[in-house]
Structure formats: structure tokens, C-alpha cells
Amino acid sequence: MAEVTTPQMTEQLDNEEVREILKNTTDLRQYSRQIEKEFKEVENKSIEDYIAESQNIANLHNQINDCDDVLERMENMLMSFQSVLNNISTEITQLQRKSVSMSLQLTNRQSVKAQLSQFIEDMAVSEEMINIIMETPVTERDFSSQLNVLNHKLSLVKELSFKESKSTSDVSDVLQKLRLKAMSKIRAYLLEQIYKFRKPMTNYQIPQNAMLKHKFFFEFILSNERHVAQEICSEYIDTMSKIYYSYFKSYSTRLTSLKFEESCTKDDLMGIEDNASKGLFSKTTSLKHKSTIFTIGKRGDILNQQLEAPIIVPHAQLKNRYTVEALFRSEQYALVDNACREYLFVTEFFMVRGSQAQDLFNQIMGKTLTLMIKNLETSIHDCYDTIAMFLCIHLIFRYQLMCHKRCVPALDKYWDSLQSVIWPRLELVFRLNIQSIHDCDPTKFNKELGPHYITRRYAEFSAAIVGISEHFPNELVSRLLLELQNEVECFILRMAAIFPTRKDQLIYLINNYDLVLGVLMEHTRDNSKEAEAFREQLNARSAEYVEEILAPHFGGIIQFVKECEHFFEKEQMDELRKQERRSLALVASFSANWKKSLEELNREVLLSFPSLLTGSQLLQLALASLVQYYHRFHKLLTPNARAQLTNIHVVMVEIKKYKSNY
């Protein structure tokens, strides 16, 4: 590896060499001459070498000159190439600019071409369109298609006319003539469809469906000639208003003839005396022949299974008779079907919404609705069937809900009007029934321990009202039911007071309370307010009755327990021992008579109550109370008396014989 000599190292070496020369030689001039001689020799040798190589040097010089010439030519050539390339770059840039400009021009021309083409197409009136508008029937599909095109052209010309476009003058005359021709044909067609409604026995849905199929016709007329559209709308309103009025007037009249001839009167109130003259009627046209006016029976089905049943056809049902609510349901369901269909038709065909749709609907159905309200006022004026009126109110609730599900709010005011007619009459008759019970004189009735007919009427009636109003509770109805309940409870207590003994009074109360509770629980929820109230009364009177029937047979033991039990609680055993003679007499009496007493108790209870279930429950309640008193009596006895008392297990075995399977 070669050593690297720095200037410092060279200077150091020279200094050393000088020091060596000075050290070895004393004469510097001699040393200088020697060095000069050596230089001369080297110079001569170099000259000789140069002379010897002179030819080669000359050749090299010539070659260098030749290379210079070649390089000069190459330089000139490259400079020429550079100039050409510069020109090409300039041309490419210019071409790019021209290309961008041409592309933009092409895009603009294509856009203008598309707009012009569309404009020309929109403005041009083809022979095909003229022929179809002029000659083709309006019901053909081609006519509807070309009518849409014509409507578009008319709208465009109208828009351009405001901009003072000169092109509109070329086609406006032709388009106006086509518009008049189309209007004339469409007007004739729509009026023809409207006049079809006037033919007897016409199915309204057929012409209405035909009009809906071509609903664009009215839209075309409305956008071009409003007075023609108003003419068609007025003609439709006038026609349908008369048709609906005539139909429902006739239908309501014929339905009225199917009503029961024997309707409820003021003599059929809840508190009116029930005798033979007001019993079942022999006529098959009597409502009371089928069921009493206080029992709902199957009449409640009208709110469920029969809600959307087919309407009554009067001429096909001449031999049948119907309740008030059945005729009301048929009439209102017919109205719901027709009114909903009519409302949906006018909103779609005449393109109206909100208040405009309501106004148009009122113009068509207003007279009919007013007629039906007046008919209801007339029919309800003398109605005393509270259940029928209450069913009608709940039919209104359900039909109003049905209309809302069909997106038809147009009948809301009508339903409110019907309710305003029925509610006052319902409340009046309801209060007449309450007053009739209040006015009853208990002394005029026979002393029968069974349920009173007023109690039975109330039970069925209350169960019917509570059952009907379960899904649509009403504060007024709840208040009236409470007033009726209070009046019935007062009447039951007044009736019980005519019996001389407390036991008979309790039997009468239990029979009546049990009847009401049974009917309510059968037709309503167990936790209804009415059921809870009578359940409390029944439980209280049942406990009191048990004490009454046990007293004649086991009264001594019961009295002994009540008087002496506090001695046992206070551990006053001396006082209990003082009662030993009395307790021994009670034990002896019980041992001698307890089986016979159980038999008499069983016979007495079962004979006092027409309901075997009620009698059995009271008997079991009495026997359970007897067992409790027996246990308590056993605790109070002295050992001597306790030893003579009949074993409780023997008593329990005998009591089990009276257990009922009801």
C-alpha cells in the first residue's frame, strides 16, 4: 500500500537531506557544480528522447487536429438537432392548445345540438299526434299517450310566450286547435260517464273506475280550461248528491218497516212492576218475545262478528224483524262503504286534499248526512231501549275508527252529530230507569226470599253496559252505573226490611247479591268495580247469616266462647272452673243433638237458596265456622268436661258427609 507524503513530510525530508549534506560535505560550491552537471546530463538525455519521438509527436498532433474537426462537426450537428427539437416542442404545444380548444367547441356544439334537438322535438307537432287527437277515441291508449305529449307542448309554449320567443308563433295556432279538440272530446267523455250514474240500478263503481283509469283527463282540463273543469266537477256533485240522497232516503224508509212492532215504551222501565200483561208477547214481531230489554244476549255480537256483515236488503227480509241497533248498523255500514269510496275517489280524481277535499265531500254527501241525522232524531225520540242506544254509540266508535284506518276523516263531524243525538236520550232513559227503582214501593211486592226481578234486570243490564264499554270507557256511563248501583242496593235493603226476621232478611240479601255477582262475573271482568262492591256485600251478609243459622243449634257454645274466652287469654283459670257446671250442660246438649242439628242445618240452608252452589258454599262456611267455635270451646273446658266432649275427629268425619261436589 503506497504511503502518502504530505507537504509537511516533504519539508521535513528536505531539511534532513540538507542536514545530511552539510554534515558530510564542507564545500557547498563543489556540491552545487556537481548538481548542475547532473541536471545538464538529464536535459541532454531528454532532448535526445524528444528528437527520437518527434515523428510520433507530429502524428499525435495531426490526430488531435483531426479529432478537433470531427468534434466541431458533431457540435454543429447536435446544435442543428437541438434547434429542430425546439421547433417540434413548440409545434406540439400549439397542437395541444388546438386540441383542447376543439374539444371544448365539440362539447358546446353537442350540448347545443341536444338542447336544440329536444327543443325542436318539443315544439314540433307531428302528423301522428294530430291524427290521433282528432280521430282516435279518448279511451284508446294512443290518445292518452299523445294527450300527455300535447299537454307538455302546451306548457312549454305557455312558458316561452312569457319570454317572447318567436318560435312559439309557428306552432301555437296548431296546438290551440288540438287543445280545443281534445278538451271537447274529454268533456263529452267525462259527462257521459257522469250521466251513467243517473241510470237506475247502476253500479257506481263501474263508471267511477272508468274515470279513475283516465284521471289525467281532468288534470289536462284543469290545467288548460278551469271553467270546463268546474263544469264537470259541478255536474258530478249535482248528480252524486241527488243519487246518494235518493238512495239513503229510500233505504232508511224501507229499513224502518223492518223494525219490531212491539218496541220498548215508558212502561218497560227497570222498576215497573213485572206482571202478565207485560210479559212475553205472542207476536213474532215483538222484541220482548226474543229477549228482555235489559238482557244483551247475542245482541253484543253486532260489535264484533256482525260489525262488517253484509247490510240488510229490505225486499229480501220482509218477513224478518230487527232490533234498533241492527237497523242502525246496516244503515251506517252502508254509509261508511259509500262515503269512504266517494271520499277516496274525489281526492284522487279531482286532486284535492285537506279542507278542499272536505268541502267537496260535504257538497256531495251533505244533504244525505243531514237526512240521516234527522232520521235518527226521529227514531230515537221515543226509544226506551238503553242497551240498543248504547250499542249504537259503540257502533259509531268502531265505524269512526274504521274510517280512520281507511284514511277517511271526512265523517268525523257526522259521527259527533250522531253522538250528540243519542247521548242525551240515553242519559234521560238511564235516569228514568234509576227513578223507576227509586219510586218502587216494597210493600206492593210478594214476600219471596228468592232474587227480585228488579235485581235480575239490574244484574243483566249492568253486565251488558259494563261489557259493552270495556274497550271504550266513558265517564258519564260510569257515573250513571254508580247511581243505578246505589239505587238498586237501597232497593234491596228496603225490600229486605219487609221480612220480619233477620235470618229471612239475610237470605233475601244473599240471594240478590249472589245473583248480581254471578251475572257480573259471567259477562264482565272479575275485578270490575260493580263486582267488587257486591262481593263485599255478599261476604259480609254471608258471615252474618252463618252466625244466625248456627245460633239455634249451637248458640250456647258460641255464647260461652264469646263470654269466657277472655278468661283464658288472661289466664284466669279460677273463673273458667266456676263455669264448669254450665260447660258440662253444653257438652251434654251437644253430644245428644249435634248430628241432628247438622242434618237440620243442611236441610235449612239448601231449601233457603235456589242456587245449589250458593247453598253449598254457605253450608260449608257454616260448618267451617262451627269447627272453629268447637276448637275454641274445647280449649276453655276443664279436664272433666273435656273428657265428656265428643271427639273432634268424630265431628269432622260427620261434617265431611255434607261436603258438596258443586
XYZ file of C-alpha atoms in Angstrom:
662
model
C 0.000 0.000 0.000
C 1.599 3.355 -1.106
C 2.486 5.815 1.565
C 1.005 9.256 1.384
C 3.506 12.134 1.631
C 2.222 15.396 2.907
C 3.907 18.819 2.398
C 4.969 18.815 5.988
C 6.637 15.408 5.492
C 8.416 16.647 2.284
C 9.694 19.724 4.017
C 10.913 17.559 6.847
C 12.698 15.218 4.408
C 14.393 18.199 2.614
C 15.556 19.544 5.870
C 17.029 16.176 6.785
C 18.704 15.930 3.362
C 20.201 19.385 3.770
C 21.405 18.450 7.230
C 22.943 15.258 5.816
C 24.758 17.204 3.028
C 26.047 19.755 5.468
C 27.171 17.003 7.735
C 29.079 15.058 5.065
C 30.462 17.931 2.864
C 32.069 21.055 3.774
C 32.270 22.733 0.261
C 28.853 23.814 -0.966
C 30.092 25.296 -4.271
C 31.555 21.984 -5.315
C 28.333 20.301 -4.414
C 26.405 22.866 -6.496
C 28.600 22.292 -9.545
C 28.026 18.582 -9.261
C 24.267 19.022 -9.112
C 24.293 21.380 -12.108
C 26.309 18.832 -14.093
C 23.733 16.158 -13.331
C 20.905 18.459 -14.463
C 22.683 19.081 -17.751
C 23.076 15.399 -18.426
C 19.411 14.815 -17.734
C 18.463 17.658 -20.074
C 20.566 16.253 -22.907
C 19.000 12.855 -22.496
C 15.546 14.425 -22.608
C 16.383 16.274 -25.847
C 17.614 13.074 -27.412
C 14.420 11.279 -26.344
C 12.281 14.123 -27.726
C 14.166 14.046 -31.078
C 13.729 10.311 -31.205
C 9.955 10.626 -30.616
C 9.393 13.714 -32.799
C 7.636 11.748 -35.538
C 5.224 10.254 -33.109
C 4.562 13.648 -31.581
C 3.846 15.061 -35.029
C 1.439 12.231 -35.732
C -0.248 12.803 -32.395
C -0.630 16.482 -33.218
C -2.232 15.643 -36.540
C -4.594 13.200 -34.862
C -5.578 15.801 -32.295
C -6.366 18.273 -35.081
C -8.473 15.633 -36.850
C -10.387 14.947 -33.621
C -10.997 18.637 -33.205
C -12.519 18.780 -36.683
C -14.736 15.765 -36.006
C -15.914 17.170 -32.691
C -16.638 20.524 -34.339
C -18.811 18.841 -36.948
C -20.614 16.820 -34.274
C -21.190 20.004 -32.298
C -22.729 21.669 -35.319
C -24.907 18.599 -35.968
C -26.145 18.488 -32.338
C -26.884 22.193 -32.391
C -28.947 21.603 -35.507
C -30.808 18.733 -33.769
C -31.477 20.942 -30.757
C -32.959 23.625 -32.940
C -35.194 21.077 -34.675
C -36.339 19.642 -31.335
C -37.171 23.117 -30.070
C -39.324 23.675 -33.113
C -41.079 20.295 -32.620
C -41.820 21.099 -28.934
C -43.329 24.420 -29.951
C -45.491 22.690 -32.552
C -46.655 20.040 -30.017
C -47.664 22.773 -27.555
C -49.609 24.533 -30.253
C -51.301 21.258 -31.232
C -52.282 20.595 -27.605
C -53.846 24.032 -27.347
C -55.728 23.491 -30.597
C -56.914 20.050 -29.375
C -58.285 21.479 -26.088
C -59.997 24.268 -27.970
C -61.540 21.842 -30.473
C -62.699 19.503 -27.675
C -64.419 22.393 -25.899
C -66.035 23.502 -29.124
C -67.243 19.936 -29.764
C -68.752 19.688 -26.256
C -70.506 23.014 -26.634
C -71.834 22.072 -30.040
C -73.083 18.700 -28.764
C -74.827 20.409 -25.812
C -76.408 22.950 -28.076
C -77.367 20.200 -30.500
C -79.073 18.154 -27.722
C -80.957 21.186 -26.455
C -81.912 22.252 -29.917
C -82.958 18.727 -30.816
C -85.087 18.477 -27.669
C -86.490 21.930 -28.231
C -87.311 21.138 -31.857
C -88.881 17.835 -30.785
C -90.909 19.608 -28.074
C -92.043 22.329 -30.428
C -92.717 20.220 -33.486
C -96.280 18.954 -33.996
C -96.245 15.587 -35.739
C -98.892 14.372 -38.147
C -99.331 11.294 -35.989
C -100.273 13.389 -32.950
C -102.696 15.497 -34.983
C -104.434 12.420 -36.415
C -104.687 10.665 -33.039
C -106.013 13.724 -31.174
C -108.520 14.445 -33.914
C -109.789 10.955 -34.770
C -108.886 8.377 -32.065
C -111.467 7.701 -29.280
C -110.409 9.029 -25.885
C -110.453 5.553 -24.334
C -107.612 4.357 -26.569
C -104.139 4.177 -25.093
C -102.650 6.133 -28.028
C -104.934 9.055 -27.277
C -103.819 9.192 -23.628
C -100.182 8.983 -24.704
C -100.495 11.792 -27.255
C -102.563 13.850 -24.803
C -99.612 13.799 -22.405
C -97.348 14.982 -25.240
C -99.813 17.714 -26.175
C -100.046 18.869 -22.554
C -96.259 19.092 -22.401
C -96.097 21.141 -25.613
C -98.818 23.477 -24.387
C -96.976 24.064 -21.119
C -93.730 24.738 -22.985
C -95.356 27.205 -25.393
C -97.031 28.982 -22.483
C -93.687 29.271 -20.702
C -91.868 30.507 -23.831
C -94.569 33.050 -24.596
C -93.627 34.925 -21.444
C -90.056 35.116 -22.756
C -91.329 36.479 -26.103
C -89.854 33.578 -28.037
C -90.534 33.896 -31.763
C -90.646 30.139 -32.270
C -93.941 29.867 -30.387
C -95.818 31.711 -33.113
C -95.080 28.890 -35.552
C -96.919 26.196 -33.570
C -99.215 27.977 -31.113
C -102.131 28.082 -33.526
C -101.970 24.331 -34.255
C -101.555 23.481 -30.586
C -104.511 25.625 -29.560
C -106.741 23.907 -32.107
C -105.596 20.497 -30.873
C -106.204 21.631 -27.290
C -109.771 22.669 -28.084
C -110.439 19.413 -29.894
C -109.007 17.327 -27.043
C -110.962 19.357 -24.489
C -114.172 18.827 -26.406
C -113.705 15.065 -26.645
C -112.633 14.709 -22.995
C -115.514 16.845 -21.740
C -118.008 14.757 -23.680
C -116.493 11.523 -22.360
C -116.454 12.610 -18.694
C -120.003 13.954 -18.830
C -121.078 10.693 -20.434
C -119.555 8.755 -17.533
C -121.244 11.061 -15.018
C -124.630 10.625 -16.723
C -124.261 6.852 -16.346
C -124.708 7.316 -12.597
C -128.246 8.502 -13.227
C -129.408 5.234 -14.748
C -131.464 3.074 -12.338
C -129.732 0.086 -10.737
C -126.314 1.373 -11.774
C -123.254 0.028 -10.024
C -121.464 3.264 -9.149
C -118.056 1.636 -9.057
C -118.008 0.882 -12.808
C -118.151 4.493 -14.101
C -116.010 5.667 -11.208
C -113.316 3.119 -12.073
C -113.518 4.191 -15.713
C -112.989 7.818 -14.675
C -110.095 6.923 -12.402
C -108.464 4.986 -15.222
C -108.363 8.246 -17.207
C -107.888 10.655 -14.303
C -105.281 12.544 -16.353
C -108.178 13.852 -18.472
C -109.383 16.037 -15.594
C -105.838 17.140 -14.830
C -105.455 18.198 -18.504
C -108.717 20.134 -18.405
C -107.874 21.733 -15.055
C -104.511 22.997 -16.313
C -105.945 24.369 -19.573
C -109.593 25.385 -19.025
C -110.631 25.847 -15.397
C -114.211 26.767 -16.225
C -114.666 23.426 -18.049
C -113.136 21.612 -15.064
C -115.551 23.470 -12.778
C -118.445 22.460 -15.046
C -117.502 18.779 -14.844
C -116.977 18.975 -11.069
C -120.330 20.724 -10.556
C -122.117 18.196 -12.742
C -120.574 15.352 -10.764
C -121.506 16.959 -7.432
C -125.076 17.593 -8.525
C -125.503 14.058 -9.869
C -123.955 12.172 -6.946
C -125.611 14.380 -4.327
C -129.052 13.535 -5.690
C -128.220 9.849 -6.130
C -126.928 9.379 -2.572
C -129.794 11.357 -1.097
C -132.379 9.342 -3.023
C -130.737 6.021 -2.201
C -130.370 6.571 1.543
C -133.794 8.172 1.855
C -135.370 5.098 0.272
C -133.116 2.681 2.164
C -133.814 4.290 5.545
C -137.569 4.217 4.912
C -137.536 0.560 3.946
C -135.335 -0.358 6.916
C -137.792 1.324 9.284
C -140.501 -1.076 8.115
C -138.388 -3.998 9.393
C -138.348 -2.746 12.994
C -140.105 -4.739 15.708
C -143.705 -3.651 16.008
C -143.656 -4.023 19.804
C -140.947 -1.571 20.788
C -139.982 -0.556 24.306
C -142.064 2.132 25.995
C -142.024 4.055 29.263
C -143.900 1.096 30.794
C -140.816 -1.069 30.274
C -138.518 0.705 32.727
C -136.489 -1.326 35.194
C -138.648 -0.534 38.200
C -142.035 -1.033 36.541
C -143.933 -3.971 38.028
C -143.465 -7.193 36.106
C -146.886 -8.826 35.555
C -148.625 -10.959 32.970
C -149.695 -8.074 30.783
C -146.088 -7.006 30.380
C -144.653 -10.456 29.885
C -143.918 -12.253 26.645
C -145.903 -11.249 23.606
C -147.406 -13.746 21.224
C -146.401 -11.797 18.142
C -143.219 -12.817 16.424
C -142.587 -9.164 15.662
C -142.026 -8.302 19.317
C -138.554 -7.621 20.615
C -139.599 -8.790 24.066
C -140.567 -12.144 22.593
C -136.934 -12.773 21.847
C -135.299 -11.351 24.982
C -135.924 -8.758 27.629
C -134.768 -5.215 27.019
C -132.355 -5.487 29.945
C -130.513 -8.572 28.678
C -127.952 -8.255 25.930
C -127.907 -11.918 24.900
C -126.378 -12.170 21.419
C -127.038 -8.521 20.639
C -123.435 -7.756 21.578
C -122.238 -9.714 18.523
C -123.143 -6.664 16.464
C -119.950 -5.005 17.728
C -117.745 -7.937 16.742
C -118.735 -10.673 14.283
C -121.575 -8.679 12.714
C -119.750 -5.330 12.552
C -118.840 -5.753 8.873
C -121.592 -8.200 7.942
C -123.489 -7.570 4.672
C -126.129 -4.874 5.004
C -129.797 -5.805 5.330
C -131.601 -5.980 1.994
C -135.173 -4.844 2.848
C -137.048 -6.520 -0.023
C -135.372 -9.841 0.791
C -136.123 -9.622 4.538
C -139.808 -8.662 4.563
C -140.731 -11.479 6.970
C -137.924 -10.756 9.426
C -137.801 -8.094 12.105
C -134.727 -6.456 13.587
C -133.664 -4.552 16.681
C -132.912 -0.836 16.641
C -129.159 -1.387 16.723
C -129.263 -3.951 13.881
C -131.057 -1.498 11.586
C -128.729 1.297 12.705
C -125.657 -0.884 11.965
C -126.865 -1.764 8.480
C -127.620 1.864 7.608
C -124.346 3.236 8.985
C -122.236 0.468 7.436
C -123.822 1.225 4.063
C -122.915 4.875 4.612
C -119.340 4.018 5.628
C -118.773 1.963 2.474
C -120.246 4.571 0.142
C -118.740 7.602 1.875
C -115.236 6.140 2.117
C -115.270 5.119 -1.530
C -116.599 8.548 -2.534
C -114.017 10.452 -0.487
C -111.114 8.428 -1.861
C -112.483 8.898 -5.390
C -112.832 12.684 -5.221
C -109.393 13.128 -3.629
C -107.747 11.075 -6.365
C -109.765 12.167 -9.421
C -110.280 15.846 -8.588
C -106.813 16.120 -6.974
C -107.915 17.795 -3.747
C -106.562 17.449 -0.224
C -107.345 18.698 3.268
C -110.078 21.319 3.568
C -110.715 21.309 -0.199
C -111.418 17.575 -0.107
C -113.695 18.055 2.916
C -115.636 20.832 1.181
C -116.101 18.788 -1.987
C -117.181 15.759 0.049
C -119.675 17.872 2.005
C -121.194 19.178 -1.231
C -121.745 15.603 -2.397
C -122.810 13.923 0.877
C -124.060 16.897 2.919
C -127.774 16.502 2.208
C -127.585 12.762 2.779
C -125.806 13.142 6.135
C -128.313 15.772 7.263
C -131.158 13.439 6.298
C -129.685 10.548 8.291
C -129.175 12.730 11.359
C -132.807 13.872 11.204
C -133.998 10.277 10.759
C -132.016 9.276 13.838
C -133.504 12.139 15.835
C -136.987 10.957 14.861
C -136.361 7.286 15.624
C -134.537 7.916 18.902
C -137.137 10.342 20.243
C -139.404 7.589 21.583
C -136.723 4.948 22.246
C -136.590 3.447 25.727
C -134.131 0.644 24.917
C -130.983 1.806 26.700
C -128.891 -1.155 25.565
C -129.849 -0.510 21.940
C -128.811 3.151 22.186
C -125.555 2.224 23.921
C -124.801 -0.333 21.201
C -125.446 2.365 18.591
C -122.940 4.671 20.283
C -120.293 1.957 20.260
C -121.076 1.182 16.642
C -120.267 4.844 15.975
C -116.923 4.471 17.784
C -115.988 1.438 15.722
C -117.104 2.854 12.379
C -115.223 6.083 13.054
C -112.117 4.033 13.775
C -112.745 2.059 10.580
C -112.925 5.301 8.573
C -109.621 6.463 10.034
C -107.989 3.154 9.088
C -109.199 3.790 5.540
C -107.694 7.311 5.720
C -111.109 8.983 5.523
C -111.551 11.766 8.143
C -114.492 13.339 6.288
C -117.189 11.759 8.516
C -115.793 12.887 11.883
C -118.309 15.729 12.309
C -121.116 13.402 11.246
C -120.192 10.857 13.926
C -120.072 13.648 16.515
C -123.549 14.772 15.418
C -124.944 11.248 15.823
C -123.486 11.032 19.318
C -124.941 14.405 20.240
C -128.354 12.987 19.285
C -128.052 9.676 21.143
C -126.229 10.656 24.353
C -128.923 13.000 25.781
C -131.662 10.433 25.107
C -129.530 7.649 26.586
C -128.877 9.636 29.746
C -132.584 10.556 30.045
C -133.783 6.941 29.739
C -130.986 5.781 32.053
C -132.160 8.230 34.727
C -135.786 7.237 34.151
C -134.780 3.663 34.988
C -132.997 4.847 38.123
C -136.010 6.921 39.117
C -138.360 3.987 38.485
C -136.416 1.928 41.040
C -136.398 4.818 43.486
C -140.180 5.106 43.204
C -140.820 1.403 43.858
C -142.886 0.619 46.964
C -141.518 -2.594 48.573
C -144.839 -3.263 50.340
C -146.558 -3.914 46.989
C -144.391 -6.957 46.242
C -144.818 -10.513 47.485
C -142.592 -11.659 50.312
C -140.405 -14.040 48.335
C -136.896 -14.887 49.523
C -135.607 -15.503 46.002
C -133.932 -12.843 43.809
C -136.231 -9.976 42.905
C -136.988 -9.341 39.235
C -135.583 -5.814 39.576
C -132.337 -7.291 40.876
C -132.221 -9.689 37.932
C -132.920 -6.850 35.500
C -130.208 -4.736 37.072
C -127.675 -7.589 37.011
C -128.243 -8.310 33.316
C -128.384 -4.637 32.416
C -125.266 -3.657 34.365
C -123.326 -6.612 32.960
C -124.379 -5.601 29.448
C -123.341 -1.950 29.858
C -120.024 -2.812 31.537
C -119.239 -5.454 28.912
C -120.014 -3.120 26.004
C -117.988 -0.201 27.379
C -114.938 -2.289 28.292
C -112.865 -1.074 25.309
C -114.341 2.462 25.195
C -114.894 3.574 28.830
C -116.963 6.696 29.406
C -117.130 8.884 32.488
C -120.864 9.623 32.119
C -121.711 5.920 31.815
C -119.577 5.088 34.856
C -121.345 7.774 36.865
C -124.791 6.591 35.786
C -123.903 2.977 36.577
C -122.776 4.025 40.058
C -126.041 5.901 40.637
C -128.014 2.888 39.416
C -125.985 0.559 41.629
C -126.576 2.705 44.699
C -130.298 2.867 43.964
C -130.517 -0.905 43.494
C -128.619 -1.524 46.728
C -131.025 0.788 48.548
C -133.980 -1.002 46.976
C -132.636 -4.414 48.013
C -132.228 -3.165 51.577
C -135.749 -1.693 51.544
C -137.122 -4.993 50.257
C -135.227 -6.938 52.923
C -136.789 -4.758 55.597
C -140.277 -6.136 54.845
C -139.262 -9.564 56.215
C -139.895 -9.964 59.954
C -136.806 -11.974 60.952
C -133.172 -11.144 60.486
C -132.485 -14.579 59.039
C -135.056 -14.085 56.280
C -133.633 -10.661 55.594
C -130.150 -12.127 55.236
C -131.426 -14.917 52.980
C -133.084 -12.340 50.753
C -129.960 -10.145 50.658
C -127.648 -13.075 49.910
C -129.901 -14.372 47.124
C -129.980 -10.962 45.460
C -126.303 -10.135 45.943
C -125.322 -13.585 44.730
C -127.431 -13.231 41.592
C -125.893 -9.855 40.713
C -122.356 -11.042 41.376
C -122.861 -14.224 39.354
C -124.190 -12.379 36.324
C -121.462 -9.725 36.506
C -118.683 -12.301 36.740
C -120.154 -14.251 33.842
C -120.258 -11.294 31.456
C -117.524 -8.933 32.712
C -114.101 -8.944 34.320
C -113.836 -10.319 37.872
C -112.204 -7.104 39.113
C -114.863 -4.700 37.836
C -115.963 -2.050 40.345
C -119.532 -3.357 40.329
C -118.437 -6.939 41.013
C -116.142 -5.858 43.862
C -118.906 -3.849 45.535
C -121.401 -6.740 45.531
C -118.704 -9.251 46.515
C -118.031 -7.234 49.679
C -121.756 -7.063 50.471
C -122.184 -10.787 49.831
C -119.240 -11.745 52.056
C -120.455 -9.541 54.906
C -124.039 -10.840 54.768
C -122.849 -14.454 54.392
C -120.779 -14.195 57.587
C -123.744 -12.706 59.415
C -126.069 -15.426 58.048
C -123.729 -18.147 59.299
C -123.954 -16.722 62.805
C -127.756 -16.628 62.513
C -128.208 -20.250 61.437
C -125.686 -21.622 63.934
C -127.311 -19.826 66.868
C -130.460 -22.040 67.221
C -128.394 -25.229 67.282
C -125.073 -24.228 68.787
C -125.841 -20.807 70.234
C -124.969 -21.875 73.785
C -121.471 -22.929 72.798
C -120.954 -19.791 70.691
C -122.121 -17.570 73.545
C -119.930 -19.455 76.036
C -116.865 -18.959 73.800
C -117.506 -15.258 73.373
C -118.068 -14.688 77.125
C -115.285 -16.859 78.562
C -112.512 -16.655 76.002
C -111.050 -13.529 77.596
C -110.608 -15.512 80.888
C -108.409 -17.972 79.002
C -106.423 -15.201 77.356
C -105.788 -13.569 80.751
C -105.040 -16.997 82.333
C -107.859 -16.604 84.866
C -108.393 -20.324 85.296
C -110.406 -19.958 88.511
C -113.069 -18.063 86.595
C -113.178 -20.844 83.961
C -113.591 -23.500 86.682
C -116.567 -21.553 88.025
C -118.206 -22.081 84.613
C -117.778 -25.864 84.767
C -121.430 -26.655 85.524
C -122.543 -24.507 82.567
C -119.965 -26.078 80.276
C -120.982 -29.621 81.300
C -124.584 -28.837 80.381
C -123.448 -27.512 76.980
C -121.288 -30.616 76.409
C -124.186 -32.917 77.258
C -126.571 -30.994 74.990
C -124.060 -31.030 72.118
C -123.363 -34.747 72.463
C -127.077 -35.534 72.393
C -128.109 -33.296 69.479
C -125.133 -32.417 67.248
C -125.844 -34.959 64.467
C -129.493 -33.976 64.286
C -128.501 -30.333 64.289
C -126.167 -30.897 61.321
C -128.977 -32.551 59.367
C -131.384 -29.691 60.118
C -128.692 -27.165 59.281
C -128.045 -28.821 55.903
C -131.758 -29.032 55.057
C -132.444 -25.444 56.103
C -129.587 -23.953 54.065
C -130.294 -25.876 50.867
C -134.012 -25.044 50.984
C -133.369 -21.342 51.547
C -131.317 -20.749 48.396
C -132.393 -21.560 44.828
C -128.754 -21.749 43.757
C -127.316 -25.097 44.837
C -123.817 -23.670 44.531
C -124.632 -20.760 46.827
C -126.379 -23.013 49.352
C -123.456 -25.431 49.338
C -120.927 -22.650 49.848
C -122.898 -21.202 52.755
C -123.260 -24.626 54.348
C -119.506 -25.218 54.098
C -118.916 -21.754 55.532
C -121.247 -22.525 58.441
C -119.607 -25.900 59.120
C -116.130 -24.331 58.986
C -117.273 -21.686 61.477
C -118.737 -24.424 63.692
C -115.406 -26.279 63.701
C -113.581 -23.098 64.717
C -116.019 -22.464 67.579
C -115.691 -26.117 68.606
C -111.885 -25.823 68.835
C -112.156 -22.643 70.843
C -114.802 -24.254 73.134
C -112.516 -27.260 73.674
C -109.708 -25.002 74.947
C -111.989 -23.387 77.527
C -113.222 -26.638 79.135
C -111.980 -28.130 82.377
C -110.390 -31.609 82.156
C -113.574 -33.199 83.467
C -115.791 -31.506 80.867
C -113.245 -32.042 78.108
C -113.272 -35.786 78.756
C -117.035 -35.912 78.160
C -116.917 -33.833 74.939
C -117.352 -35.653 71.623
C -114.010 -36.154 69.917
C -113.317 -33.558 67.228
C -112.311 -36.273 64.747
C -115.735 -37.858 65.074
C -117.331 -34.497 64.382
C -115.048 -33.908 61.359
C -115.929 -37.295 59.858
C -119.619 -36.471 60.106
C -119.106 -32.978 58.663
C -117.327 -34.408 55.611
C -120.549 -36.208 54.687
C -122.093 -32.831 53.903
C -119.311 -31.783 51.564
C -120.792 -30.911 48.181
C -119.381 -31.620 44.721
C -120.723 -28.337 43.277
